[in-house]
Amino acid sequence: MGARGSPSRRRQAGRRLRYLPTGSFPFLLLLLLLCIQLGGGQKKKENLLAEKVEQLMEWSSRRSIFRMNGDKFRKFIKAPPRNYSMIVMFTALQPQRQCSVCRQANEEYQILANSWRYSSAFCNKLFFSMVDYDEGTDVFQQLNMNSAPTFMHFPPKGRPKRADTFDLQRIGFAAEQLAKWIADRTDVHIRVFRPPNYSGTIALALLVSLVGGLLYLRRNNLEFIYNKTGWAMVSLSYIHGSSQAQFVAESHIILVLNAAITMGMVLLNEAATSKGDVGKRRIICLVGLGLVVFFFSFLLSIFRSKYHGYPYSDLDFE
């Protein structure tokens, strides 16, 4: 015990201190202050990031898409720190802008954002926001953006790359296509849930009700159902049975059938090339396909009735 504090050891320690460079103490002090400053700066960044994420989560709890002006855009999207991805729709929804495509794209964007908000995988790694031209003109000018709508992904670190801008002109703005693009950029997979569309069911119910109501009103006089002349008006009685002749009415019937087939092809093309709602495009596609199949089969049946022995048919109307 006494050896520890012996005079010889104290003299050796004093010699070691005397041999330290005279400029080492300011250097050590500066290094200590730098470590303290770096630790404080890191703590400040962590606190700022926590505040930003907390604010974004609060906005997301109210609305799946929150609107941003120039100040909010610079604070929550452009300025670090940031550990989350942000999907931004740049649009022009004000009535005076008359941007019908913006309204259609906004509907799909709302469906996508709602699907993410109410998903079991929802977390603070992905947020959806919107910048309207009339609310953030400076943002449009800062990004040199002169068209709307435009979808951009702002990654957690670094600047957006070319692939972070959604190719709306080539792919369209359907919610499913946006979800696929987001999965490629963020590895976050969103299952799109669309609200049920009862327009087709309602239209069919109204048609059935109308026909049923007419039959009910004429329930005491239903001889028109058994009227052969009436049914002959809608049958192929105006089609000449020989390929060497043709009635005048037959020419008009063929014209109407070809017009219906053409209309079906136009609807199919519209469903394939338009960028509107997927549900509406699906209905247009089914209607166009029905027109083509039904009336082309009708036209083919007329051809078979005139050219006996023709072996091909689609829907048999004979």
mmCIF file of N, CA and C in Angstrom, residues 65-128:
data_model
loop_
_atom_site.group_PDB
_atom_site.id
_atom_site.type_symbol
_atom_site.label_atom_id
_atom_site.label_comp_id
_atom_site.label_asym_id
_atom_site.label_seq_id
_atom_site.Cartn_x
_atom_site.Cartn_y
_atom_site.Cartn_z
ATOM 1 N N ILE A 65 -53.514 12.635 -47.810
ATOM 2 C CA ILE A 65 -52.660 13.508 -48.626
ATOM 3 C C ILE A 65 -52.708 14.903 -48.021
ATOM 4 N N PHE A 66 -51.570 15.431 -47.627
ATOM 5 C CA PHE A 66 -51.560 16.784 -47.068
ATOM 6 C C PHE A 66 -50.972 17.750 -48.079
ATOM 7 N N ARG A 67 -51.552 18.930 -48.135
ATOM 8 C CA ARG A 67 -51.160 19.963 -49.096
ATOM 9 C C ARG A 67 -49.975 20.744 -48.533
ATOM 10 N N MET A 68 -49.103 21.162 -49.442
ATOM 11 C CA MET A 68 -47.903 21.883 -49.046
ATOM 12 C C MET A 68 -47.754 23.165 -49.854
ATOM 13 N N ASN A 69 -47.298 24.208 -49.168
ATOM 14 C CA ASN A 69 -46.901 25.431 -49.847
ATOM 15 C C ASN A 69 -45.376 25.458 -49.944
ATOM 16 N N GLY A 70 -44.811 26.590 -50.332
ATOM 17 C CA GLY A 70 -43.371 26.665 -50.521
ATOM 18 C C GLY A 70 -42.585 26.433 -49.242
ATOM 19 N N ASP A 71 -43.024 27.026 -48.126
ATOM 20 C CA ASP A 71 -42.294 26.890 -46.866
ATOM 21 C C ASP A 71 -42.304 25.446 -46.368
ATOM 22 N N LYS A 72 -43.457 24.813 -46.388
ATOM 23 C CA LYS A 72 -43.538 23.425 -45.934
ATOM 24 C C LYS A 72 -42.734 22.494 -46.845
ATOM 25 N N PHE A 73 -42.770 22.774 -48.150
ATOM 26 C CA PHE A 73 -42.016 21.943 -49.089
ATOM 27 C C PHE A 73 -40.518 22.007 -48.782
ATOM 28 N N ARG A 74 -40.016 23.196 -48.534
ATOM 29 C CA ARG A 74 -38.587 23.334 -48.254
ATOM 30 C C ARG A 74 -38.215 22.736 -46.900
ATOM 31 N N LYS A 75 -39.100 22.806 -45.928
ATOM 32 C CA LYS A 75 -38.790 22.317 -44.600
ATOM 33 C C LYS A 75 -38.866 20.794 -44.520
ATOM 34 N N PHE A 76 -39.930 20.205 -45.069
ATOM 35 C CA PHE A 76 -40.160 18.772 -44.870
ATOM 36 C C PHE A 76 -39.639 17.905 -46.023
ATOM 37 N N ILE A 77 -39.321 18.504 -47.157
ATOM 38 C CA ILE A 77 -38.898 17.696 -48.305
ATOM 39 C C ILE A 77 -37.471 18.022 -48.738
ATOM 40 N N LYS A 78 -37.163 19.294 -48.865
ATOM 41 C CA LYS A 78 -35.846 19.659 -49.370
ATOM 42 C C LYS A 78 -34.782 19.677 -48.278
ATOM 43 N N ALA A 79 -35.131 20.153 -47.097
ATOM 44 C CA ALA A 79 -34.128 20.358 -46.056
ATOM 45 C C ALA A 79 -33.859 19.061 -45.292
ATOM 46 N N PRO A 80 -32.571 18.728 -45.047
ATOM 47 C CA PRO A 80 -32.263 17.596 -44.172
ATOM 48 C C PRO A 80 -32.469 18.004 -42.719
ATOM 49 N N PRO A 81 -32.523 17.032 -41.801
ATOM 50 C CA PRO A 81 -32.427 15.581 -42.016
ATOM 51 C C PRO A 81 -33.767 14.988 -42.432
ATOM 52 N N ARG A 82 -33.700 13.826 -43.088
ATOM 53 C CA ARG A 82 -34.914 13.151 -43.540
ATOM 54 C C ARG A 82 -34.604 11.667 -43.679
ATOM 55 N N ASN A 83 -35.425 10.836 -43.084
ATOM 56 C CA ASN A 83 -35.262 9.389 -43.185
ATOM 57 C C ASN A 83 -36.500 8.719 -43.775
ATOM 58 N N TYR A 84 -37.320 9.489 -44.471
ATOM 59 C CA TYR A 84 -38.571 8.999 -45.038
ATOM 60 C C TYR A 84 -38.640 9.387 -46.513
ATOM 61 N N SER A 85 -39.451 8.646 -47.249
ATOM 62 C CA SER A 85 -39.700 8.968 -48.656
ATOM 63 C C SER A 85 -40.978 9.782 -48.754
ATOM 64 N N MET A 86 -40.996 10.702 -49.698
ATOM 65 C CA MET A 86 -42.162 11.563 -49.903
ATOM 66 C C MET A 86 -42.578 11.497 -51.369
ATOM 67 N N ILE A 87 -43.835 11.154 -51.593
ATOM 68 C CA ILE A 87 -44.420 11.182 -52.929
ATOM 69 C C ILE A 87 -45.207 12.487 -53.054
ATOM 70 N N VAL A 88 -44.887 13.270 -54.061
ATOM 71 C CA VAL A 88 -45.511 14.588 -54.239
ATOM 72 C C VAL A 88 -46.194 14.629 -55.598
ATOM 73 N N MET A 89 -47.440 15.069 -55.589
ATOM 74 C CA MET A 89 -48.172 15.310 -56.824
ATOM 75 C C MET A 89 -48.220 16.815 -57.061
ATOM 76 N N PHE A 90 -47.608 17.246 -58.149
ATOM 77 C CA PHE A 90 -47.660 18.648 -58.555
ATOM 78 C C PHE A 90 -48.826 18.812 -59.522
ATOM 79 N N THR A 91 -49.771 19.648 -59.149
ATOM 80 C CA THR A 91 -51.025 19.695 -59.889
ATOM 81 C C THR A 91 -51.557 21.115 -59.963
ATOM 82 N N ALA A 92 -52.698 21.267 -60.621
ATOM 83 C CA ALA A 92 -53.392 22.555 -60.743
ATOM 84 C C ALA A 92 -54.885 22.268 -60.711
ATOM 85 N N LEU A 93 -55.442 22.233 -59.513
ATOM 86 C CA LEU A 93 -56.826 21.810 -59.314
ATOM 87 C C LEU A 93 -57.815 22.961 -59.254
ATOM 88 N N GLN A 94 -57.334 24.177 -59.275
ATOM 89 C CA GLN A 94 -58.262 25.296 -59.205
ATOM 90 C C GLN A 94 -59.126 25.350 -60.467
ATOM 91 N N PRO A 95 -60.433 25.702 -60.335
ATOM 92 C CA PRO A 95 -61.334 25.688 -61.499
ATOM 93 C C PRO A 95 -60.855 26.568 -62.651
ATOM 94 N N GLN A 96 -60.204 27.678 -62.345
ATOM 95 C CA GLN A 96 -59.787 28.567 -63.424
ATOM 96 C C GLN A 96 -58.677 27.960 -64.281
ATOM 97 N N ARG A 97 -58.009 26.928 -63.774
ATOM 98 C CA ARG A 97 -56.956 26.268 -64.555
ATOM 99 C C ARG A 97 -57.534 25.319 -65.601
ATOM 100 N N GLN A 98 -58.751 24.835 -65.373
ATOM 101 C CA GLN A 98 -59.453 23.967 -66.329
ATOM 102 C C GLN A 98 -58.588 22.757 -66.721
ATOM 103 N N CYS A 99 -58.033 22.108 -65.717
ATOM 104 C CA CYS A 99 -57.186 20.930 -65.946
ATOM 105 C C CYS A 99 -57.990 19.689 -65.580
ATOM 106 N N SER A 100 -58.699 19.129 -66.555
ATOM 107 C CA SER A 100 -59.512 17.936 -66.309
ATOM 108 C C SER A 100 -58.633 16.727 -65.991
ATOM 109 N N VAL A 101 -57.458 16.647 -66.615
ATOM 110 C CA VAL A 101 -56.547 15.540 -66.336
ATOM 111 C C VAL A 101 -56.067 15.584 -64.891
ATOM 112 N N CYS A 102 -55.892 16.797 -64.352
ATOM 113 C CA CYS A 102 -55.473 16.930 -62.960
ATOM 114 C C CYS A 102 -56.523 16.354 -62.017
ATOM 115 N N ARG A 103 -57.773 16.581 -62.315
ATOM 116 C CA ARG A 103 -58.836 16.049 -61.460
ATOM 117 C C ARG A 103 -58.896 14.527 -61.538
ATOM 118 N N GLN A 104 -58.751 13.983 -62.728
ATOM 119 C CA GLN A 104 -58.757 12.530 -62.866
ATOM 120 C C GLN A 104 -57.555 11.905 -62.154
ATOM 121 N N ALA A 105 -56.377 12.509 -62.331
ATOM 122 C CA ALA A 105 -55.190 11.990 -61.660
ATOM 123 C C ALA A 105 -55.312 12.115 -60.145
ATOM 124 N N ASN A 106 -55.954 13.175 -59.680
ATOM 125 C CA ASN A 106 -56.134 13.358 -58.242
ATOM 126 C C ASN A 106 -57.017 12.259 -57.657
ATOM 127 N N GLU A 107 -58.044 11.835 -58.379
ATOM 128 C CA GLU A 107 -58.900 10.748 -57.897
ATOM 129 C C GLU A 107 -58.093 9.459 -57.720
ATOM 130 N N GLU A 108 -57.242 9.132 -58.697
ATOM 131 C CA GLU A 108 -56.411 7.936 -58.583
ATOM 132 C C GLU A 108 -55.399 8.079 -57.445
ATOM 133 N N TYR A 109 -54.856 9.274 -57.286
ATOM 134 C CA TYR A 109 -53.882 9.534 -56.223
ATOM 135 C C TYR A 109 -54.533 9.386 -54.849
ATOM 136 N N GLN A 110 -55.770 9.836 -54.718
ATOM 137 C CA GLN A 110 -56.497 9.690 -53.462
ATOM 138 C C GLN A 110 -56.731 8.222 -53.136
ATOM 139 N N ILE A 111 -57.093 7.432 -54.147
ATOM 140 C CA ILE A 111 -57.308 5.993 -53.935
ATOM 141 C C ILE A 111 -56.026 5.335 -53.449
ATOM 142 N N LEU A 112 -54.910 5.681 -54.076
ATOM 143 C CA LEU A 112 -53.624 5.095 -53.680
ATOM 144 C C LEU A 112 -53.242 5.500 -52.260
ATOM 145 N N ALA A 113 -53.360 6.781 -51.938
ATOM 146 C CA ALA A 113 -52.978 7.258 -50.608
ATOM 147 C C ALA A 113 -53.878 6.672 -49.529
ATOM 148 N N ASN A 114 -55.168 6.556 -49.799
ATOM 149 C CA ASN A 114 -56.076 5.945 -48.826
ATOM 150 C C ASN A 114 -55.753 4.471 -48.624
ATOM 151 N N SER A 115 -55.378 3.784 -49.704
ATOM 152 C CA SER A 115 -55.003 2.379 -49.585
ATOM 153 C C SER A 115 -53.784 2.215 -48.682
ATOM 154 N N TRP A 116 -52.841 3.150 -48.757
ATOM 155 C CA TRP A 116 -51.657 3.089 -47.903
ATOM 156 C C TRP A 116 -51.987 3.477 -46.463
ATOM 157 N N ARG A 117 -52.818 4.487 -46.304
ATOM 158 C CA ARG A 117 -53.131 4.958 -44.950
ATOM 159 C C ARG A 117 -53.856 3.894 -44.136
ATOM 160 N N TYR A 118 -54.773 3.170 -44.752
ATOM 161 C CA TYR A 118 -55.550 2.167 -44.033
ATOM 162 C C TYR A 118 -54.967 0.761 -44.183
ATOM 163 N N SER A 119 -53.745 0.684 -44.684
ATOM 164 C CA SER A 119 -53.081 -0.605 -44.809
ATOM 165 C C SER A 119 -52.451 -1.009 -43.484
ATOM 166 N N SER A 120 -52.345 -2.322 -43.256
ATOM 167 C CA SER A 120 -51.700 -2.809 -42.039
ATOM 168 C C SER A 120 -50.205 -2.542 -42.046
ATOM 169 N N ALA A 121 -49.631 -2.303 -43.223
ATOM 170 C CA ALA A 121 -48.197 -2.026 -43.343
ATOM 171 C C ALA A 121 -47.869 -0.546 -43.227
ATOM 172 N N PHE A 122 -48.840 0.295 -42.921
ATOM 173 C CA PHE A 122 -48.613 1.738 -42.851
ATOM 174 C C PHE A 122 -47.555 2.059 -41.800
ATOM 175 N N CYS A 123 -46.609 2.925 -42.150
ATOM 176 C CA CYS A 123 -45.538 3.314 -41.235
ATOM 177 C C CYS A 123 -45.080 4.725 -41.590
ATOM 178 N N ASN A 124 -44.059 5.193 -40.870
ATOM 179 C CA ASN A 124 -43.572 6.560 -41.065
ATOM 180 C C ASN A 124 -42.427 6.630 -42.063
ATOM 181 N N LYS A 125 -42.330 5.664 -42.951
ATOM 182 C CA LYS A 125 -41.281 5.659 -43.970
ATOM 183 C C LYS A 125 -41.768 6.194 -45.318
ATOM 184 N N LEU A 126 -43.054 6.427 -45.461
ATOM 185 C CA LEU A 126 -43.606 6.892 -46.733
ATOM 186 C C LEU A 126 -44.785 7.810 -46.470
ATOM 187 N N PHE A 127 -44.800 8.972 -47.142
ATOM 188 C CA PHE A 127 -45.882 9.940 -46.998
ATOM 189 C C PHE A 127 -46.301 10.438 -48.378
ATOM 190 N N PHE A 128 -47.543 10.895 -48.456
ATOM 191 C CA PHE A 128 -48.103 11.414 -49.697
ATOM 192 C C PHE A 128 -48.480 12.883 -49.490
#
